[in-house]
mmCIF file with all atom_site columns, C-alpha atoms in Angstrom:
data_model
loop_
_atom_site.group_PDB
_atom_site.id
_atom_site.type_symbol
_atom_site.label_atom_id
_atom_site.label_alt_id
_atom_site.label_comp_id
_atom_site.label_asym_id
_atom_site.label_entity_id
_atom_site.label_seq_id
_atom_site.pdbx_PDB_ins_code
_atom_site.Cartn_x
_atom_site.Cartn_y
_atom_site.Cartn_z
_atom_site.occupancy
_atom_site.B_iso_or_equiv
_atom_site.pdbx_formal_charge
_atom_site.auth_seq_id
_atom_site.auth_comp_id
_atom_site.auth_asym_id
_atom_site.auth_atom_id
_atom_site.pdbx_PDB_model_num
ATOM 1   C CA . MET A 1 1   ? 44.190 87.392  -64.523 1.00 72.00 ? 1   MET A CA 1
ATOM 2   C CA . ALA A 1 2   ? 40.841 86.951  -62.842 1.00 93.00 ? 2   ALA A CA 1
ATOM 3   C CA . ILE A 1 3   ? 39.239 84.495  -60.607 1.00 97.00 ? 3   ILE A CA 1
ATOM 4   C CA . ILE A 1 4   ? 35.424 84.393  -61.697 1.00 98.00 ? 4   ILE A CA 1
ATOM 5   C CA . LEU A 1 5   ? 32.357 83.043  -59.154 1.00 98.00 ? 5   LEU A CA 1
ATOM 6   C CA . GLY A 1 6   ? 29.750 81.713  -61.259 1.00 98.00 ? 6   GLY A CA 1
ATOM 7   C CA . VAL A 1 7   ? 26.285 81.210  -59.323 1.00 98.00 ? 7   VAL A CA 1
ATOM 8   C CA . ASP A 1 8   ? 23.214 79.192  -60.813 1.00 97.00 ? 8   ASP A CA 1
ATOM 9   C CA . PRO A 1 9   ? 20.731 80.257  -57.850 1.00 96.00 ? 9   PRO A CA 1
ATOM 10  C CA . GLY A 1 10  ? 17.918 78.112  -56.600 1.00 94.00 ? 10  GLY A CA 1
ATOM 11  C CA . SER A 1 11  ? 15.723 77.800  -53.633 1.00 93.00 ? 11  SER A CA 1
ATOM 12  C CA . ARG A 1 12  ? 16.857 74.444  -52.767 1.00 95.00 ? 12  ARG A CA 1
ATOM 13  C CA . ILE A 1 13  ? 19.763 73.668  -54.765 1.00 96.00 ? 13  ILE A CA 1
ATOM 14  C CA . THR A 1 14  ? 22.547 76.597  -55.610 1.00 97.00 ? 14  THR A CA 1
ATOM 15  C CA . GLY A 1 15  ? 25.232 75.722  -57.933 1.00 98.00 ? 15  GLY A CA 1
ATOM 16  C CA . TYR A 1 16  ? 28.652 77.305  -57.887 1.00 98.00 ? 16  TYR A CA 1
ATOM 17  C CA . GLY A 1 17  ? 31.624 77.301  -60.321 1.00 98.00 ? 17  GLY A CA 1
ATOM 18  C CA . ILE A 1 18  ? 35.190 79.215  -59.895 1.00 98.00 ? 18  ILE A CA 1
ATOM 19  C CA . ILE A 1 19  ? 37.173 79.333  -63.081 1.00 98.00 ? 19  ILE A CA 1
ATOM 20  C CA . ARG A 1 20  ? 40.726 81.629  -63.396 1.00 97.00 ? 20  ARG A CA 1
ATOM 21  C CA . ALA A 1 21  ? 40.478 83.341  -66.884 1.00 95.00 ? 21  ALA A CA 1
ATOM 22  C CA . GLU A 1 22  ? 43.659 84.929  -68.434 1.00 91.00 ? 22  GLU A CA 1
ATOM 23  C CA . GLY A 1 23  ? 43.273 86.388  -71.864 1.00 83.00 ? 23  GLY A CA 1
ATOM 24  C CA . ARG A 1 24  ? 41.869 83.042  -73.575 1.00 84.00 ? 24  ARG A CA 1
ATOM 25  C CA . HIS A 1 25  ? 43.404 80.706  -71.000 1.00 92.00 ? 25  HIS A CA 1
ATOM 26  C CA . ILE A 1 26  ? 40.310 79.404  -68.561 1.00 95.00 ? 26  ILE A CA 1
ATOM 27  C CA . GLU A 1 27  ? 41.386 77.061  -65.722 1.00 97.00 ? 27  GLU A CA 1
ATOM 28  C CA . TYR A 1 28  ? 38.906 75.085  -63.555 1.00 98.00 ? 28  TYR A CA 1
ATOM 29  C CA . ILE A 1 29  ? 39.239 75.964  -60.054 1.00 98.00 ? 29  ILE A CA 1
ATOM 30  C CA . ASP A 1 30  ? 36.194 74.392  -58.132 1.00 98.00 ? 30  ASP A CA 1
ATOM 31  C CA . SER A 1 31  ? 32.502 73.900  -58.380 1.00 98.00 ? 31  SER A CA 1
ATOM 32  C CA . GLY A 1 32  ? 29.874 72.231  -56.431 1.00 98.00 ? 32  GLY A CA 1
ATOM 33  C CA . CYS A 1 33  ? 26.213 72.493  -55.053 1.00 98.00 ? 33  CYS A CA 1
ATOM 34  C CA . ILE A 1 34  ? 24.886 74.435  -52.061 1.00 98.00 ? 34  ILE A CA 1
ATOM 35  C CA . ARG A 1 35  ? 21.954 72.115  -50.868 1.00 97.00 ? 35  ARG A CA 1
ATOM 36  C CA . MET A 1 36  ? 19.575 73.407  -48.466 1.00 94.00 ? 36  MET A CA 1
ATOM 37  C CA . GLY A 1 37  ? 16.956 70.690  -48.587 1.00 88.00 ? 37  GLY A CA 1
ATOM 38  C CA . GLU A 1 38  ? 13.480 71.007  -46.997 1.00 92.00 ? 38  GLU A CA 1
ATOM 39  C CA . LYS A 1 39  ? 14.311 73.927  -44.335 1.00 95.00 ? 39  LYS A CA 1
ATOM 40  C CA . PRO A 1 40  ? 12.258 76.851  -44.078 1.00 97.00 ? 40  PRO A CA 1
ATOM 41  C CA . MET A 1 41  ? 13.084 79.475  -46.496 1.00 97.00 ? 41  MET A CA 1
ATOM 42  C CA . ALA A 1 42  ? 14.614 81.998  -44.282 1.00 97.00 ? 42  ALA A CA 1
ATOM 43  C CA . GLU A 1 43  ? 17.007 79.349  -43.078 1.00 97.00 ? 43  GLU A CA 1
ATOM 44  C CA . ARG A 1 44  ? 17.812 78.577  -46.883 1.00 97.00 ? 44  ARG A CA 1
ATOM 45  C CA . LEU A 1 45  ? 18.465 82.166  -47.655 1.00 98.00 ? 45  LEU A CA 1
ATOM 46  C CA . LYS A 1 46  ? 20.610 82.267  -44.605 1.00 98.00 ? 46  LYS A CA 1
ATOM 47  C CA . ILE A 1 47  ? 22.561 79.090  -45.926 1.00 98.00 ? 47  ILE A CA 1
ATOM 48  C CA . ILE A 1 48  ? 22.814 80.550  -49.554 1.00 98.00 ? 48  ILE A CA 1
ATOM 49  C CA . PHE A 1 49  ? 24.604 83.696  -48.146 1.00 98.00 ? 49  PHE A CA 1
ATOM 50  C CA . GLN A 1 50  ? 26.895 82.399  -45.540 1.00 98.00 ? 50  GLN A CA 1
ATOM 51  C CA . SER A 1 51  ? 28.113 79.571  -48.128 1.00 98.00 ? 51  SER A CA 1
ATOM 52  C CA . LEU A 1 52  ? 28.837 82.061  -50.557 1.00 98.00 ? 52  LEU A CA 1
ATOM 53  C CA . VAL A 1 53  ? 30.413 84.417  -48.413 1.00 98.00 ? 53  VAL A CA 1
ATOM 54  C CA . SER A 1 54  ? 32.546 81.776  -47.337 1.00 98.00 ? 54  SER A CA 1
ATOM 55  C CA . LEU A 1 55  ? 33.470 80.765  -50.699 1.00 98.00 ? 55  LEU A CA 1
ATOM 56  C CA . ILE A 1 56  ? 34.338 84.267  -51.772 1.00 98.00 ? 56  ILE A CA 1
ATOM 57  C CA . ALA A 1 57  ? 36.544 84.263  -48.560 1.00 98.00 ? 57  ALA A CA 1
ATOM 58  C CA . GLU A 1 58  ? 38.250 81.208  -49.459 1.00 98.00 ? 58  GLU A CA 1
ATOM 59  C CA . TYR A 1 59  ? 38.833 81.628  -53.107 1.00 98.00 ? 59  TYR A CA 1
ATOM 60  C CA . GLN A 1 60  ? 38.969 85.681  -53.513 1.00 98.00 ? 60  GLN A CA 1
ATOM 61  C CA . PRO A 1 61  ? 37.297 86.016  -56.577 1.00 98.00 ? 61  PRO A CA 1
ATOM 62  C CA . GLN A 1 62  ? 37.740 89.285  -58.622 1.00 97.00 ? 62  GLN A CA 1
ATOM 63  C CA . GLU A 1 63  ? 34.427 88.917  -60.618 1.00 96.00 ? 63  GLU A CA 1
ATOM 64  C CA . PHE A 1 64  ? 30.909 87.802  -59.688 1.00 98.00 ? 64  PHE A CA 1
ATOM 65  C CA . ALA A 1 65  ? 28.387 86.367  -62.208 1.00 98.00 ? 65  ALA A CA 1
ATOM 66  C CA . ILE A 1 66  ? 24.723 85.178  -61.726 1.00 98.00 ? 66  ILE A CA 1
ATOM 67  C CA . GLU A 1 67  ? 22.068 84.033  -64.132 1.00 94.00 ? 67  GLU A CA 1
ATOM 68  C CA . GLN A 1 68  ? 19.271 86.471  -64.398 1.00 90.00 ? 68  GLN A CA 1
ATOM 69  C CA . VAL A 1 69  ? 15.771 85.765  -62.999 1.00 78.00 ? 69  VAL A CA 1
ATOM 70  C CA . PHE A 1 70  ? 13.500 84.200  -65.512 1.00 70.00 ? 70  PHE A CA 1
ATOM 71  C CA . MET A 1 71  ? 9.450  84.188  -65.599 1.00 64.00 ? 71  MET A CA 1
ATOM 72  C CA . ALA A 1 72  ? 8.472  80.884  -64.434 1.00 62.00 ? 72  ALA A CA 1
ATOM 73  C CA . ARG A 1 73  ? 5.118  79.425  -64.873 1.00 78.00 ? 73  ARG A CA 1
ATOM 74  C CA . ASN A 1 74  ? 4.525  79.217  -61.235 1.00 83.00 ? 74  ASN A CA 1
ATOM 75  C CA . PRO A 1 75  ? 4.685  82.529  -59.185 1.00 85.00 ? 75  PRO A CA 1
ATOM 76  C CA . ASP A 1 76  ? 5.480  81.028  -56.148 1.00 86.00 ? 76  ASP A CA 1
ATOM 77  C CA . SER A 1 77  ? 8.656  79.349  -57.704 1.00 85.00 ? 77  SER A CA 1
ATOM 78  C CA . ALA A 1 78  ? 9.439  82.754  -59.415 1.00 86.00 ? 78  ALA A CA 1
ATOM 79  C CA . LEU A 1 79  ? 9.547  84.330  -55.842 1.00 90.00 ? 79  LEU A CA 1
ATOM 80  C CA . LYS A 1 80  ? 11.538 81.494  -54.243 1.00 91.00 ? 80  LYS A CA 1
ATOM 81  C CA . LEU A 1 81  ? 14.181 81.742  -57.132 1.00 91.00 ? 81  LEU A CA 1
ATOM 82  C CA . GLY A 1 82  ? 14.125 85.438  -56.853 1.00 93.00 ? 82  GLY A CA 1
ATOM 83  C CA . GLN A 1 83  ? 14.947 85.168  -52.919 1.00 96.00 ? 83  GLN A CA 1
ATOM 84  C CA . ALA A 1 84  ? 17.810 82.897  -53.711 1.00 96.00 ? 84  ALA A CA 1
ATOM 85  C CA . ARG A 1 85  ? 19.124 85.323  -56.092 1.00 96.00 ? 85  ARG A CA 1
ATOM 86  C CA . GLY A 1 86  ? 18.632 88.355  -53.627 1.00 97.00 ? 86  GLY A CA 1
ATOM 87  C CA . ALA A 1 87  ? 20.717 86.095  -51.022 1.00 98.00 ? 87  ALA A CA 1
ATOM 88  C CA . ALA A 1 88  ? 23.575 85.421  -53.389 1.00 98.00 ? 88  ALA A CA 1
ATOM 89  C CA . ILE A 1 89  ? 23.953 88.880  -54.756 1.00 98.00 ? 89  ILE A CA 1
ATOM 90  C CA . VAL A 1 90  ? 23.847 90.389  -50.989 1.00 98.00 ? 90  VAL A CA 1
ATOM 91  C CA . GLY A 1 91  ? 26.599 87.903  -50.296 1.00 98.00 ? 91  GLY A CA 1
ATOM 92  C CA . ALA A 1 92  ? 28.832 89.204  -53.133 1.00 98.00 ? 92  ALA A CA 1
ATOM 93  C CA . ALA A 1 93  ? 27.890 92.779  -52.380 1.00 97.00 ? 93  ALA A CA 1
ATOM 94  C CA . THR A 1 94  ? 28.859 92.493  -48.991 1.00 97.00 ? 94  THR A CA 1
ATOM 95  C CA . SER A 1 95  ? 31.749 90.811  -50.000 1.00 96.00 ? 95  SER A CA 1
ATOM 96  C CA . GLY A 1 96  ? 32.734 94.153  -52.210 1.00 96.00 ? 96  GLY A CA 1
ATOM 97  C CA . LEU A 1 97  ? 32.205 92.346  -55.697 1.00 97.00 ? 97  LEU A CA 1
ATOM 98  C CA . ALA A 1 98  ? 30.326 94.046  -58.467 1.00 94.00 ? 98  ALA A CA 1
ATOM 99  C CA . VAL A 1 99  ? 27.674 91.616  -59.835 1.00 96.00 ? 99  VAL A CA 1
ATOM 100 C CA . HIS A 1 100 ? 27.369 90.876  -63.352 1.00 97.00 ? 100 HIS A CA 1
ATOM 101 C CA . GLU A 1 101 ? 23.888 89.240  -64.342 1.00 97.00 ? 101 GLU A CA 1
ATOM 102 C CA . TYR A 1 102 ? 23.631 87.119  -67.867 1.00 96.00 ? 102 TYR A CA 1
ATOM 103 C CA . SER A 1 103 ? 20.258 85.588  -69.140 1.00 94.00 ? 103 SER A CA 1
ATOM 104 C CA . ALA A 1 104 ? 20.060 81.766  -69.594 1.00 93.00 ? 104 ALA A CA 1
ATOM 105 C CA . ARG A 1 105 ? 19.784 82.191  -73.358 1.00 94.00 ? 105 ARG A CA 1
ATOM 106 C CA . GLN A 1 106 ? 23.194 84.538  -73.069 1.00 95.00 ? 106 GLN A CA 1
ATOM 107 C CA . VAL A 1 107 ? 25.022 81.665  -71.039 1.00 96.00 ? 107 VAL A CA 1
ATOM 108 C CA . LYS A 1 108 ? 24.147 78.859  -73.611 1.00 95.00 ? 108 LYS A CA 1
ATOM 109 C CA . GLN A 1 109 ? 24.705 81.093  -76.495 1.00 94.00 ? 109 GLN A CA 1
ATOM 110 C CA . ALA A 1 110 ? 28.260 81.615  -75.063 1.00 94.00 ? 110 ALA A CA 1
ATOM 111 C CA . VAL A 1 111 ? 29.101 77.943  -73.981 1.00 95.00 ? 111 VAL A CA 1
ATOM 112 C CA . VAL A 1 112 ? 27.482 76.038  -76.308 1.00 94.00 ? 112 VAL A CA 1
ATOM 113 C CA . GLY A 1 113 ? 26.584 78.468  -79.533 1.00 92.00 ? 113 GLY A CA 1
ATOM 114 C CA . LYS A 1 114 ? 23.109 78.288  -79.233 1.00 90.00 ? 114 LYS A CA 1
ATOM 115 C CA . GLY A 1 115 ? 20.831 80.084  -76.934 1.00 89.00 ? 115 GLY A CA 1
ATOM 116 C CA . GLY A 1 116 ? 18.206 76.980  -76.697 1.00 90.00 ? 116 GLY A CA 1
ATOM 117 C CA . ALA A 1 117 ? 20.615 74.203  -75.690 1.00 93.00 ? 117 ALA A CA 1
ATOM 118 C CA . ASP A 1 118 ? 19.464 72.052  -73.028 1.00 92.00 ? 118 ASP A CA 1
ATOM 119 C CA . LYS A 1 119 ? 21.254 70.894  -69.926 1.00 90.00 ? 119 LYS A CA 1
ATOM 120 C CA . SER A 1 120 ? 23.011 68.212  -71.115 1.00 93.00 ? 120 SER A CA 1
ATOM 121 C CA . GLN A 1 121 ? 24.508 70.119  -74.085 1.00 95.00 ? 121 GLN A CA 1
ATOM 122 C CA . VAL A 1 122 ? 25.712 72.679  -71.186 1.00 96.00 ? 122 VAL A CA 1
ATOM 123 C CA . GLN A 1 123 ? 27.264 69.969  -69.234 1.00 96.00 ? 123 GLN A CA 1
ATOM 124 C CA . HIS A 1 124 ? 29.024 68.496  -72.043 1.00 96.00 ? 124 HIS A CA 1
ATOM 125 C CA . MET A 1 125 ? 30.378 72.121  -73.171 1.00 96.00 ? 125 MET A CA 1
ATOM 126 C CA . VAL A 1 126 ? 31.539 72.849  -69.845 1.00 97.00 ? 126 VAL A CA 1
ATOM 127 C CA . GLN A 1 127 ? 33.393 69.455  -69.406 1.00 97.00 ? 127 GLN A CA 1
ATOM 128 C CA . ALA A 1 128 ? 35.164 70.119  -72.948 1.00 96.00 ? 128 ALA A CA 1
ATOM 129 C CA . LEU A 1 129 ? 36.078 73.728  -72.366 1.00 95.00 ? 129 LEU A CA 1
ATOM 130 C CA . LEU A 1 130 ? 37.298 73.185  -68.840 1.00 97.00 ? 130 LEU A CA 1
ATOM 131 C CA . SER A 1 131 ? 39.156 69.834  -69.537 1.00 96.00 ? 131 SER A CA 1
ATOM 132 C CA . LEU A 1 132 ? 37.226 67.841  -66.955 1.00 97.00 ? 132 LEU A CA 1
ATOM 133 C CA . SER A 1 133 ? 37.449 64.095  -66.621 1.00 96.00 ? 133 SER A CA 1
ATOM 134 C CA . ARG A 1 134 ? 33.692 63.813  -65.885 1.00 95.00 ? 134 ARG A CA 1
ATOM 135 C CA . LYS A 1 135 ? 30.619 65.933  -66.453 1.00 94.00 ? 135 LYS A CA 1
ATOM 136 C CA . PRO A 1 136 ? 29.906 68.201  -63.507 1.00 95.00 ? 136 PRO A CA 1
ATOM 137 C CA . GLN A 1 137 ? 26.375 67.919  -61.658 1.00 95.00 ? 137 GLN A CA 1
ATOM 138 C CA . ALA A 1 138 ? 23.700 70.115  -63.522 1.00 95.00 ? 138 ALA A CA 1
ATOM 139 C CA . ASP A 1 139 ? 23.723 72.785  -61.234 1.00 96.00 ? 139 ASP A CA 1
ATOM 140 C CA . ALA A 1 140 ? 27.448 73.135  -60.840 1.00 98.00 ? 140 ALA A CA 1
ATOM 141 C CA . ALA A 1 141 ? 27.704 72.755  -64.574 1.00 97.00 ? 141 ALA A CA 1
ATOM 142 C CA . ASP A 1 142 ? 25.247 75.752  -65.277 1.00 97.00 ? 142 ASP A CA 1
ATOM 143 C CA . ALA A 1 143 ? 27.418 77.766  -62.871 1.00 98.00 ? 143 ALA A CA 1
ATOM 144 C CA . LEU A 1 144 ? 30.483 77.306  -64.299 1.00 98.00 ? 144 LEU A CA 1
ATOM 145 C CA . ALA A 1 145 ? 28.669 77.997  -67.666 1.00 98.00 ? 145 ALA A CA 1
ATOM 146 C CA . ILE A 1 146 ? 27.915 81.562  -65.881 1.00 98.00 ? 146 ILE A CA 1
ATOM 147 C CA . ALA A 1 147 ? 31.406 82.028  -65.047 1.00 98.00 ? 147 ALA A CA 1
ATOM 148 C CA . LEU A 1 148 ? 32.666 81.100  -68.513 1.00 97.00 ? 148 LEU A CA 1
ATOM 149 C CA . CYS A 1 149 ? 29.858 83.383  -70.095 1.00 96.00 ? 149 CYS A CA 1
ATOM 150 C CA . HIS A 1 150 ? 31.399 86.108  -67.992 1.00 96.00 ? 150 HIS A CA 1
ATOM 151 C CA . ALA A 1 151 ? 34.941 85.396  -69.016 1.00 95.00 ? 151 ALA A CA 1
ATOM 152 C CA . HIS A 1 152 ? 34.078 85.280  -72.760 1.00 92.00 ? 152 HIS A CA 1
ATOM 153 C CA . MET A 1 153 ? 31.995 88.639  -72.143 1.00 90.00 ? 153 MET A CA 1
ATOM 154 C CA . ASN A 1 154 ? 34.957 90.128  -70.730 1.00 79.00 ? 154 ASN A CA 1
ATOM 155 C CA . GLN A 1 155 ? 37.122 89.030  -73.562 1.00 72.00 ? 155 GLN A CA 1
ATOM 156 C CA . SER A 1 156 ? 34.926 90.186  -76.090 1.00 58.00 ? 156 SER A CA 1
ATOM 157 C CA . ILE A 1 157 ? 34.640 93.870  -74.362 1.00 54.00 ? 157 ILE A CA 1
ATOM 158 C CA . LEU A 1 158 ? 38.502 94.074  -74.320 1.00 50.00 ? 158 LEU A CA 1
ATOM 159 C CA . ARG A 1 159 ? 38.997 93.121  -78.009 1.00 52.00 ? 159 ARG A CA 1
ATOM 160 C CA . VAL A 1 160 ? 36.244 96.044  -79.148 1.00 51.00 ? 160 VAL A CA 1
ATOM 161 C CA . ALA A 1 161 ? 38.080 98.518  -76.837 1.00 51.00 ? 161 ALA A CA 1
ATOM 162 C CA . GLY A 1 162 ? 41.353 97.178  -78.008 1.00 52.00 ? 162 GLY A CA 1
ATOM 163 C CA . SER A 1 163 ? 40.192 97.820  -81.581 1.00 49.00 ? 163 SER A CA 1
ATOM 164 C CA . ALA A 1 164 ? 38.605 101.135 -80.997 1.00 49.00 ? 164 ALA A CA 1
ATOM 165 C CA . GLY A 1 165 ? 41.631 102.303 -79.536 1.00 51.00 ? 165 GLY A CA 1
ATOM 166 C CA . ARG A 1 166 ? 43.813 101.111 -82.305 1.00 48.00 ? 166 ARG A CA 1
ATOM 167 C CA . ALA A 1 167 ? 41.513 102.823 -84.585 1.00 46.00 ? 167 ALA A CA 1
ATOM 168 C CA . ARG A 1 168 ? 41.309 106.137 -82.780 1.00 46.00 ? 168 ARG A CA 1
ATOM 169 C CA . SER A 1 169 ? 45.177 106.119 -82.440 1.00 45.00 ? 169 SER A CA 1
ATOM 170 C CA . GLY A 1 170 ? 45.702 105.624 -86.232 1.00 48.00 ? 170 GLY A CA 1
ATOM 171 C CA . ARG A 1 171 ? 43.678 108.563 -87.328 1.00 45.00 ? 171 ARG A CA 1
ATOM 172 C CA . VAL A 1 172 ? 45.453 111.630 -88.678 1.00 42.00 ? 172 VAL A CA 1
ATOM 173 C CA . ARG A 1 173 ? 44.151 114.915 -87.549 1.00 41.00 ? 173 ARG A CA 1
ATOM 174 C CA . GLN A 1 174 ? 43.910 117.303 -90.188 1.00 44.00 ? 174 GLN A CA 1
ATOM 175 C CA . LYS A 1 175 ? 43.393 121.026 -90.184 1.00 42.00 ? 175 LYS A CA 1
#
């Protein structure tokens, strides 16, 4: 059983999603948004860091997953996004969590089944996969999708490792 914290970083709104994954069973725990508003950038980064450290202390996740940076058209936006990611990653690392990164395409593929899915499709599938009574806010849905992607990747790795182990143990060595 693993509690997974997924984070969708942003310099004004950072989404978070927390799930529990045990085998193929996935359970929703919590999600939401860390809103920084129009504060100076240094203050926003501090809020991201402190909020994630607080969430980690409260929920004790064993896994941390975050979306990889993408190339935005605006270099200033890309820089701010990178700084927000950095604050989130440092929050996880200082709390002793390994950091797992996934591209937006990987997340959408894992949750929706196609890498080019739009935000509303991601929200719909997150709601369906986690049996939520309503659609989560877009940034929280993206964070939950990142956590779901990580859970699916872990399951895939375990399946491959298990089948490789069975294949090895079934071999007969001849001399």
